[in-house]
Each structure stands twice: as structure tokens, then as C-alpha cells.
Coordinates of C-alpha atoms and ligand atoms in Angstrom, one line a residue:
X1 CA 32.3 3.0 12.9
X2 CA 30.7 3.4 16.4
X3 CA 28.5 0.5 17.5
X4 CA 25.2 1.1 19.2
X5 CA 23.3 -1.4 21.3
X6 CA 19.6 -0.9 21.0
X7 CA 18.5 -4.1 22.7
X8 CA 15.6 -4.2 25.2
X9 CA 14.4 -0.6 24.6
X10 CA 11.1 1.1 25.5
X11 CA 9.5 1.9 22.3
X12 CA 6.5 4.1 21.6
X13 CA 4.8 3.3 18.2
X14 CA 2.6 6.1 16.9
X15 CA -0.2 4.7 14.7
X16 CA -1.3 1.1 15.1
X17 CA -2.6 0.3 11.6
X18 CA -1.4 -2.1 8.9
X19 CA 2.2 -1.1 9.5
X20 CA 2.4 0.1 13.1
X21 CA 0.7 -2.9 14.7
X22 CA 2.8 -5.7 13.0
X23 CA 5.9 -3.6 13.6
X24 CA 4.9 -3.4 17.3
X25 CA 4.5 -7.2 17.4
X26 CA 8.0 -8.0 15.9
X27 CA 9.6 -5.4 18.2
X28 CA 7.9 -6.9 21.3
X29 CA 8.8 -10.4 20.1
X30 CA 12.4 -9.2 20.0
X31 CA 12.3 -8.2 23.7
X32 CA 11.5 -4.5 23.5
X33 CA 8.7 -3.1 25.7
X34 CA 6.2 -1.6 23.2
X35 CA 3.7 1.1 24.1
X36 CA 1.5 1.6 21.1
X37 CA -0.3 4.9 20.7
X38 CA -3.3 5.6 18.5
X39 CA -5.7 8.5 18.6
X40 CA -8.5 6.2 17.5
X41 CA -10.0 5.0 20.8
X42 CA -11.8 2.1 19.2
X43 CA -8.5 0.7 17.9
X44 CA -7.0 1.0 21.4
X45 CA -10.0 -0.6 23.0
X46 CA -10.1 -3.5 20.6
X47 CA -6.4 -4.1 21.0
X48 CA -6.5 -4.0 24.8
X49 CA -9.5 -6.4 24.6
X50 CA -7.2 -8.8 22.8
X51 CA -8.6 -8.4 19.3
X52 CA -6.8 -7.0 16.4
X53 CA -8.7 -4.7 14.0
X54 CA -7.1 -5.4 10.7
X55 CA -7.0 -8.5 8.5
X56 CA -3.5 -10.0 8.2
X57 CA -2.2 -13.6 8.2
X58 CA -1.1 -14.9 11.6
X59 CA -1.3 -11.4 13.2
X60 CA -4.0 -12.3 15.8
X61 CA -2.0 -15.3 17.0
X62 CA 1.3 -13.4 17.3
X63 CA -0.5 -10.5 18.8
X64 CA -1.9 -12.7 21.6
X65 CA 1.6 -14.0 22.4
X66 CA 3.1 -10.5 22.8
X67 CA 0.2 -9.3 24.9
X68 CA 0.5 -12.4 27.1
X69 CA 4.3 -11.8 27.5
X70 CA 3.5 -8.3 28.9
X71 CA 5.6 -6.7 26.1
X72 CA 2.7 -4.8 24.4
X73 CA 0.0 -2.5 25.5
X74 CA -2.1 0.1 23.6
X75 CA -2.7 3.7 24.8
X76 CA -4.8 6.7 23.8
X77 CA -2.1 9.0 25.0
X78 CA 1.5 8.8 23.8
X79 CA 3.8 7.2 26.4
X80 CA 7.4 8.3 27.2
X81 CA 10.0 5.9 25.8
X82 CA 13.6 5.7 24.4
X83 CA 12.5 5.4 20.8
X84 CA 9.4 6.8 18.9
X85 CA 8.4 5.1 15.7
X86 CA 5.8 7.0 13.5
X87 CA 3.6 4.8 11.3
X88 CA 0.9 7.3 10.4
X89 CA -1.1 7.7 7.2
X90 CA 0.2 9.8 4.2
X91 CA -2.8 10.0 1.9
X92 CA -3.6 12.6 -0.7
X93 CA -5.1 15.9 0.4
X94 CA -8.9 15.8 0.2
X95 CA -10.8 18.2 -2.0
X96 CA -7.9 18.9 -4.3
X97 CA -8.0 18.2 -8.0
X98 CA -4.2 17.6 -8.0
X99 CA -2.8 14.6 -6.1
X100 CA -0.9 16.3 -3.3
X101 CA 0.6 14.5 -0.2
X102 CA -1.3 15.3 3.0
X103 CA 1.5 15.5 5.6
X104 CA -0.9 16.6 8.4
X105 CA -0.8 13.2 10.1
X106 CA 3.1 13.2 10.1
X107 CA 3.2 16.8 11.4
X108 CA 0.7 16.0 14.1
X109 CA 2.6 12.9 15.2
X110 CA 5.8 14.9 15.3
X111 CA 4.1 17.5 17.6
X112 CA 2.9 14.6 19.8
X113 CA 6.4 13.1 20.1
X114 CA 7.7 16.6 21.0
X115 CA 5.5 16.5 24.2
X116 CA 7.4 13.5 25.6
X117 CA 10.8 13.2 23.8
X118 CA 13.9 13.7 25.9
X119 CA 17.6 14.2 25.3
X120 CA 19.3 11.2 23.6
X121 CA 16.0 9.7 22.3
X122 CA 15.6 8.3 18.8
X123 CA 12.6 9.2 16.5
X124 CA 12.0 7.1 13.4
X125 CA 9.6 8.0 10.6
X126 CA 8.3 4.9 8.8
X127 CA 5.5 6.5 6.8
X128 CA 6.0 6.8 3.1
X129 CA 6.8 10.5 2.5
X130 CA 8.0 13.0 -0.1
X131 CA 11.7 13.9 0.1
X132 CA 12.7 16.3 3.0
X133 CA 9.8 15.2 5.3
X134 CA 12.3 13.6 7.8
X135 CA 13.9 17.0 8.2
X136 CA 10.5 18.6 8.7
X137 CA 9.9 16.1 11.6
X138 CA 13.3 17.1 13.1
X139 CA 12.4 20.8 12.7
X140 CA 9.0 20.4 14.5
X141 CA 10.6 18.6 17.4
X142 CA 13.5 21.1 17.6
X143 CA 11.0 24.0 17.6
X144 CA 8.4 22.5 20.0
X145 CA 10.9 21.3 22.6
X146 CA 13.6 24.0 22.3
X147 CA 16.2 21.2 22.3
X148 CA 19.1 21.5 19.9
X149 CA 19.2 19.1 16.9
X150 CA 22.3 17.5 18.5
X151 CA 20.2 16.5 21.6
X152 CA 18.0 14.0 19.8
X153 CA 18.2 11.6 16.9
X154 CA 15.9 11.3 13.9
X155 CA 15.9 8.7 11.1
X156 CA 13.7 7.5 8.3
X157 CA 13.1 3.8 7.7
X158 CA 10.4 3.3 5.0
X159 CA 8.3 0.1 4.9
X160 CA 8.3 -2.4 2.0
X161 CA 6.1 -5.1 3.2
X162 CA 3.5 -6.9 1.1
X163 CA 0.0 -7.2 2.7
X164 CA -0.7 -10.8 3.5
X165 CA 3.0 -11.5 4.2
X166 CA 3.6 -8.5 6.6
X167 CA 5.0 -10.4 9.6
X168 CA 7.3 -12.6 7.4
X169 CA 8.6 -9.7 5.4
X170 CA 9.2 -7.5 8.4
X171 CA 11.7 -10.1 9.6
X172 CA 13.2 -11.0 6.2
X173 CA 13.3 -8.0 3.9
X174 CA 16.3 -5.7 3.6
X175 CA 15.8 -2.3 5.2
X176 CA 17.0 1.1 4.1
X177 CA 17.6 3.5 6.9
X178 CA 18.4 7.2 6.4
X179 CA 19.4 10.1 8.6
X180 CA 20.8 13.5 8.6
X181 CA 23.2 12.6 11.4
X182 CA 25.1 9.3 11.0
X183 CA 24.6 8.4 14.7
X184 CA 20.8 8.3 14.3
X185 CA 21.1 5.9 11.3
X186 CA 23.4 3.6 13.2
X187 CA 21.1 3.6 16.3
X188 CA 18.2 2.8 14.1
X189 CA 20.2 0.1 12.3
X190 CA 20.9 -1.6 15.6
X191 CA 17.2 -1.4 16.6
X192 CA 16.0 -2.9 13.3
X193 CA 18.7 -5.6 13.5
X194 CA 17.1 -6.8 16.7
X195 CA 14.2 -8.2 14.7
X196 CA 15.3 -8.4 11.0
X197 CA 16.4 -12.0 10.9
X198 CA 17.4 -12.5 7.3
X199 CA 17.6 -9.1 5.6
X200 CA 20.4 -6.5 5.7
X201 CA 19.9 -3.0 7.1
X202 CA 21.6 -0.4 4.9
X203 CA 22.4 3.0 6.3
X204 CA 22.3 6.2 4.1
X205 CA 21.2 9.8 4.3
X206 CA 17.6 10.7 5.1
X207 CA 16.7 12.1 1.6
X208 CA 18.1 9.0 -0.2
X209 CA 16.1 6.7 2.1
X210 CA 12.9 8.8 1.4
X211 CA 13.5 8.6 -2.3
X212 CA 14.4 4.9 -2.2
X213 CA 10.8 4.0 -1.2
X214 CA 9.3 6.3 -3.8
X215 CA 11.5 5.1 -6.7
X216 CA 10.8 1.4 -5.9
X217 CA 7.1 1.9 -6.3
X218 CA 7.5 4.2 -9.2
X219 CA 9.6 1.6 -11.0
X220 CA 6.7 -0.8 -10.6
X221 CA 4.2 1.8 -11.8
X222 CA 6.2 2.7 -14.9
X223 CA 6.7 -0.9 -15.9
X224 CA 3.0 -1.7 -15.4
X225 CA 2.2 1.4 -17.5
X226 CA 4.3 0.0 -20.4
X227 CA 2.3 -3.2 -20.3
X228 CA -1.0 -1.4 -20.1
X229 CA 0.0 0.9 -23.0
X230 CA 1.0 -2.1 -25.1
X231 CA -2.4 -3.7 -24.4
X232 CA -4.1 -0.6 -25.9
X233 CA -1.8 -0.6 -28.9
X234 CA -2.4 -4.3 -29.5
X235 CA -6.1 -3.7 -29.4
X236 CA -5.7 -1.3 -32.3
X237 CA -3.7 -3.9 -34.2
X238 CA -6.2 -6.6 -33.4
X239 CA -3.5 -8.8 -31.8
X240 CA -3.3 -10.5 -28.4
X241 CA -1.1 -8.4 -26.0
X242 CA -0.6 -11.4 -23.7
X243 CA 0.7 -13.6 -26.5
X244 CA 2.9 -10.7 -27.8
X245 CA 4.4 -10.2 -24.3
X246 CA 5.0 -13.9 -23.8
X247 CA 7.0 -14.0 -27.1
X248 CA 8.9 -10.8 -26.4
X249 CA 9.9 -12.1 -23.0
X250 CA 11.7 -15.0 -24.7
X251 CA 14.4 -12.5 -25.3
X252 CA 17.0 -13.1 -22.6
X253 CA 17.1 -9.5 -21.4
X254 CA 13.4 -8.6 -21.7
X255 CA 10.8 -9.0 -19.0
X256 CA 7.6 -7.1 -19.8
X257 CA 5.0 -7.2 -17.1
X258 CA 1.4 -8.3 -17.6
X259 CA -1.3 -5.8 -18.5
X260 CA -4.4 -5.5 -16.3
X261 CA -7.3 -3.3 -15.5
X262 CA -5.1 -0.6 -14.0
X263 CA -3.1 0.0 -10.9
X264 CA -4.6 0.3 -7.4
X265 CA -3.7 0.1 -3.7
X266 CA -2.4 2.8 -1.4
X267 CA 1.3 2.5 -2.5
X268 CA 2.0 2.1 -6.2
X269 CA -1.0 4.2 -7.2
X270 CA -0.1 6.9 -4.7
X271 CA 3.7 7.2 -4.2
X272 CA 4.7 8.3 -7.7
X273 CA 2.5 11.4 -7.3
X274 CA 4.7 12.5 -4.4
X275 CA 7.5 12.8 -7.0
X276 CA 5.3 14.5 -9.6
X277 CA 4.2 17.0 -6.9
X278 CA 7.8 17.9 -6.0
X279 CA 9.4 17.8 -9.4
X280 CA 6.6 18.8 -11.9
X281 CA 8.0 18.9 -15.4
X282 CA 11.2 17.1 -14.4
X283 CA 9.1 14.0 -13.6
X284 CA 7.6 13.6 -17.1
X285 CA 7.9 9.8 -17.4
X286 CA 6.6 9.3 -13.9
X287 CA 3.6 11.6 -14.6
X288 CA 2.8 9.9 -17.9
X289 CA 3.0 6.4 -16.4
X290 CA 0.5 7.5 -13.6
X291 CA -1.9 8.9 -16.3
X292 CA -1.7 5.7 -18.4
X293 CA -2.4 3.5 -15.4
X294 CA -5.2 5.8 -14.2
X295 CA -6.7 5.9 -17.7
X296 CA -6.7 2.1 -18.1
X297 CA -10.0 1.2 -16.3
X298 CA -11.8 4.0 -18.2
X299 CA -10.4 2.6 -21.5
X300 CA -11.6 -0.8 -20.5
X301 CA -15.0 0.7 -19.8
X302 CA -15.1 2.1 -23.3
X303 CA -14.1 -1.2 -24.8
X304 CA -16.9 -3.0 -22.9
X305 CA -19.4 -0.4 -24.1
X306 CA -18.5 -1.0 -27.7
X307 CA -18.6 -4.8 -27.2
X308 CA -22.2 -4.6 -25.9
X309 CA -23.2 -2.3 -28.7
X310 CA -24.1 0.4 -26.3
X311 CA -27.1 -1.6 -25.2
X312 CA -27.9 -0.2 -21.8
X313 CA -30.1 -3.2 -20.9
X314 CA -27.0 -5.4 -20.8
X315 CA -26.3 -6.8 -17.3
X316 CA -22.6 -6.6 -16.8
X317 CA -20.7 -8.5 -14.1
X318 CA -17.3 -7.3 -12.9
X319 CA -15.3 -10.2 -11.6
X320 CA -12.9 -8.8 -9.0
X321 CA -13.3 -5.5 -7.1
X322 CA -10.2 -5.4 -4.8
X323 CA -7.0 -3.8 -6.1
X324 CA -5.3 -7.2 -6.6
X325 CA -6.3 -10.9 -6.4
X326 CA -7.2 -12.6 -3.2
X327 CA -7.2 -9.7 -0.8
X328 CA -10.0 -7.5 0.8
X329 CA -8.2 -4.1 0.2
X330 CA -10.4 -1.9 -2.0
X331 CA -8.3 1.3 -1.8
X332 CA -7.8 3.0 -5.2
X333 CA -9.0 -0.1 -6.9
X334 CA -9.2 0.3 -10.7
X335 CA -12.0 -2.4 -10.9
X336 CA -14.2 -0.2 -8.8
X337 CA -13.4 2.8 -11.1
X338 CA -14.3 0.7 -14.1
X339 CA -17.6 -0.6 -12.5
X340 CA -18.6 2.9 -11.4
X341 CA -17.9 4.3 -14.9
X342 CA -20.2 1.7 -16.4
X343 CA -22.9 2.5 -13.9
X344 CA -22.5 6.2 -14.7
X345 CA -23.0 5.4 -18.4
X346 CA -26.3 3.7 -17.5
X347 CA -25.5 0.0 -17.5
X348 CA -26.7 -2.6 -14.9
X349 CA -23.5 -3.6 -13.1
X350 CA -23.0 -6.3 -10.5
X351 CA -19.6 -6.7 -8.9
X352 CA -18.3 -10.0 -7.5
X353 CA -15.5 -9.9 -4.9
X354 CA -15.3 -13.1 -2.8
X355 CA -12.9 -11.4 -0.3
X356 CA -15.4 -8.9 1.0
X357 CA -18.7 -9.4 2.8
X358 CA -20.0 -6.0 1.8
X359 CA -23.3 -6.0 -0.2
X360 CA -22.6 -2.7 -1.7
X361 CA -19.4 -0.8 -2.5
X362 CA -20.2 2.8 -3.4
X363 CA -22.9 2.4 -6.1
X364 CA -21.9 -1.2 -7.0
X365 CA -24.1 -4.1 -5.9
X366 CA -21.9 -6.9 -4.8
X367 CA -23.1 -10.4 -5.6
X368 CA -21.9 -14.0 -5.4
X369 CA -20.1 -15.6 -8.4
X370 CA -23.1 -17.9 -9.0
X371 CA -25.5 -14.9 -9.0
X372 CA -23.3 -13.0 -11.5
X373 CA -22.9 -16.1 -13.7
X374 CA -26.6 -16.8 -13.7
X375 CA -27.8 -13.2 -14.1
X376 CA -25.3 -11.3 -16.2
X377 CA -25.1 -11.2 -20.0
X378 CA -21.6 -9.9 -20.1
X379 CA -18.5 -10.3 -17.8
X380 CA -15.4 -8.2 -17.3
X381 CA -12.7 -10.3 -15.8
X382 CA -10.4 -8.0 -13.8
X383 CA -8.8 -10.3 -11.2
X384 CA -7.5 -13.8 -11.1
X385 CA -9.1 -14.6 -7.7
X386 CA -8.8 -18.3 -6.7
X387 CA -12.5 -18.6 -6.9
X388 CA -12.5 -17.5 -10.6
X389 CA -9.5 -19.5 -11.9
X390 CA -10.7 -22.8 -10.3
X391 CA -11.4 -25.1 -13.3
X392 CA -15.2 -25.4 -13.1
X393 CA -15.8 -21.7 -12.5
X394 CA -13.3 -20.7 -15.1
X395 CA -15.1 -22.8 -17.7
X396 CA -18.4 -21.1 -16.9
X397 CA -16.8 -17.6 -16.9
X398 CA -15.1 -18.1 -20.3
X399 CA -18.2 -19.6 -21.8
X400 CA -20.0 -16.2 -21.4
X401 CA -19.4 -13.1 -23.5
X402 CA -16.6 -11.2 -21.7
X403 CA -13.8 -8.7 -21.7
X404 CA -10.7 -10.4 -20.4
X405 CA -8.4 -7.8 -18.8
X406 CA -6.0 -10.3 -17.4
X407 CA -5.5 -12.8 -20.2
X408 CA -7.3 -15.6 -18.3
X409 CA -6.9 -18.9 -20.2
Ligands
NAD501 N1 -0.1 -0.8 4.5 C1 0.9 -1.1 3.8 O1 1.0 -2.2 3.2 C2 2.1 -0.1 3.6 C3 3.3 -0.6 3.0 C4 4.3 0.3 2.9 C5 4.2 1.6 3.4 N2 3.0 2.0 4.0 C6 3.0 3.4 4.6 O2 2.9 3.3 6.0 C7 2.2 4.4 6.5 C8 1.1 3.9 7.4 O3 0.2 3.1 6.6 P1 -0.9 2.1 7.2 O4 -1.3 1.3 6.1 O5 -0.3 1.5 8.5 O6 -2.0 3.1 7.7 P2 -3.3 2.8 8.5 O7 -4.3 3.7 8.1 O8 -3.6 1.3 8.5 O9 -2.9 3.1 10.1 C9 -2.5 4.4 10.5 C10 -2.9 4.5 11.9 O10 -2.3 5.8 12.4 C11 -3.3 6.4 13.3 N3 -3.0 7.8 13.4 C12 -3.6 8.8 12.7 N4 -3.0 10.0 13.0 C13 -2.2 9.7 14.0 C14 -1.3 10.5 14.8 N5 -1.3 11.9 14.7 N6 -0.6 9.9 15.8 C15 -0.6 8.6 15.9 N7 -1.4 7.8 15.2 C16 -2.1 8.3 14.3 C17 -4.6 6.0 12.7 O11 -5.7 6.1 13.7 C18 -4.4 4.6 12.2 O12 -4.7 3.6 13.2 C19 1.7 5.2 5.3 O13 2.6 6.2 5.0 C20 1.7 4.2 4.2 O14 1.9 4.7 2.9 C21 2.0 1.2 4.2

């Protein structure tokens, strides 16, 4: 197998968000010269003023170090380099009833790379994408530049980091790298090995790498859907789903996950739809799991309504608005869907999320825990935030009439 040396390269990172910025930092720490590009001028200005624009542990400190070392600078125009890494968004298409992947950011970034890429350069797509998108990137570059596909290299290396631990996980997680041409995969492997300290970099074909990211998150989604469905069935039987799962998990080969208010965030709640979009009827289980998890907050809302005897004067507090405990990320949050559904039904709803300083999220008024405990008649416990599970607070919460989505004890 041919060895490649990708040490001390010039690297252009396209998209300086939650993934692109930390990736730039670990690359710069590993000795590469990183030229970050983002079309958002405020992002570029903030970074060149020395201030990061996202919330992530240790990121500001590590960012300062790489800026001081002269290994990172942000630009509003893409800069020529040896390697291009695309970390651009892949949301759903807006104004579509169906959940369809919006690849316009990926396509636009590929056109941008095509303006500067030269013979022998490596282009890496890190964004989470439906299968065959890496080939689409190569097609765009080939067409725009007039170069032959043999003149440049394209690989896909999906990201698996957990927000809050991004810098640690970038250097410690295993990576899956895929490419149409083996050389591209081996070049990318050498590049990632320059900063992955503990994990192993595995090389495969591009479509397998694309699918790998999607099936990882779909695996989580399906397993959570099973737990959420069980919680609905247990409710019919009048038994405690959390107790049932605890006992079932005493089986040596069973590990059922914990039910909750639903599934949120921009990965697990999004990526399985990319498979449903491509494979329709063939992705029955995946589609069903998505619908179960999307339905769960609405089902909780109906349970709450019955519990308060449809009394619209009830003041309801929703404890937890982010998509998981102890973070500020509100994207696709099922707690927000639940709170908004209750508001739509005519209830007075106050949300409590200690990790945000917003006073209002959509139509939801955000209040302190004390305010909610003092003013609400009924609580919906959606997240085990540190502030809620602390002994004194927990006692006050559980003393009120409530719906407990998370089995808080
Ligand atoms: N955030 C995570 O924890 C996470 C984890 C795994 C995978 N991913 C995937 O990584 C990708 C990026 O996600 P993110 O969370 O970093 O997004 P983000 O929104 O935080 O950042 C994306 C950045 O790309 C910039 N951008 C938009 N169009 C561009 C273009 N044409 N060229 C260059 N830059 C452009 C935006 O201005 C923005 O700053 C997505 O596909 C996402 O699904 C994210």
C-alpha cells in the first residue's frame, strides 16, 4: 500500500461553524497552516478579532493558541491551499412538507473550491450527506475546472463528535474515510492521522463512508423509538415503563434505552430522513422510528391535557427546552414542540431552560426555575438538567403535580 505524507500542509476549511472551527484548531495545532473561509462576514470578523462565535468547552483558549502561533486566519474569500475541507450545513429543504436534504450549501462550496483547486489537491467533504453526494462534489469540480477526475482527489470523512466534547473527540474518535479512488482515501488518512491521537482512521469507499454516518445515527434513532413506543404501551397497561426497562435490562443480552420526550438535535432527528428520502418504501423501519420519535412530544402533550382535565386555566411549566440536558442547543428540540403544542391548545405555558439566556423561544416564555415552581400548577419534566436533579430542587419539583417524561426519581 502506498504511503502518503500529509504533514505541514496548507489547508482551506470551508465553513467555520461547530465542526469547521474546532477542526481548523486541531489541524493548526498539528502544524498545518489553516486558512478558514466562511461567507458569513460576522463570523470572519469575530474570529479575526480573536473571539469565537460558538459555545464549546475549551474552544476559546485553544483558538487563541493557534491564532498566536500564526497557524490560523479566517477569510471572507476562499484561499488557495493543498487541501480543502468542506464543513458546510446540510439541513432540510425549507418550505417542503417532506423532509428532504438541502444540498445547496455543499454544491455551492464545491463550486467555490473549483475556483482555486489545482492538480494534485485533495478535497474532503465532512458534512453529513445522503449517499452519492461525494461523487456529486467530484462531478462539480470536474465540470467547473475542466480537469480530469485523475488530476485531483476527493474523499468523504464524516464527523462523529459530541457537542461539549468536540475537541477531545476530534483527537480521540475513530474516523471513517471513504473515496472513489484509493489514493484519495490514503491521502486523507495520512492527514487525519496528523491530529487523531488515539483513534484509528479506517479507509473504505465513498458510499460506504457516507452510509456509515447515516446508519450510526439511525441506529440510535431506532433504539430510542423502541423505548418511546414502550412508554406509550406501558401507559395503556398502567405500568411504569422505566421499571419495566430496568428489569428487562437484567437480561445479559438486552439493553433497552430510556424513553424521553422525543428526539431532537441536528443529527439523530435529521440524518435518518436522508435514508428515507433515498430509499422510500425500502426504509420502512427507519421511517417508522422517525415517526414514533416525532410523535412522542405530541403524545406527551395529550397526556398532560388529560392529566389537567382540559382546564385551560392551568399554568404549565416545561422543565427543559434544549434537545438534551445541560446544553444550549435548541435545534429540533422535542420539548419546544411539546410546549408549543400546549400553547396552541390554549394553556398558559412557561418554559425553563437554565442553559439559555433567551426570555422567549418562539411563543414560549422562558422563566427561572424558581418562577416556574412558584407560579405553575403543573410541571412537565423533560430533561435531567443539573439544576433540576439537585436534591433540593428535585424535591420541590416532584412535590408538584407533574408529568415525568424521564423517570426522574
Ligand atoms: N455540529 C455537530 O455536532 C455535528 C456533528 C456531526 C456532523 N455534523 C455535520 O457537519 C456539517 C456542518 O455542521 P455545523 O454544525 O458545523 O454547521 P454550522 O451551521 O455550525 O456551520 C456551518 C458554517 O458553514 C458556513 N457556510 C455556509 N455556506 C457555506 C459555503 N457555501 N461555503 C463555506 N462556508 C459556508 C456557514 O456560514 C456556517 O458558519 C453538517 O453537515 C452537520 O450535519 C455536525
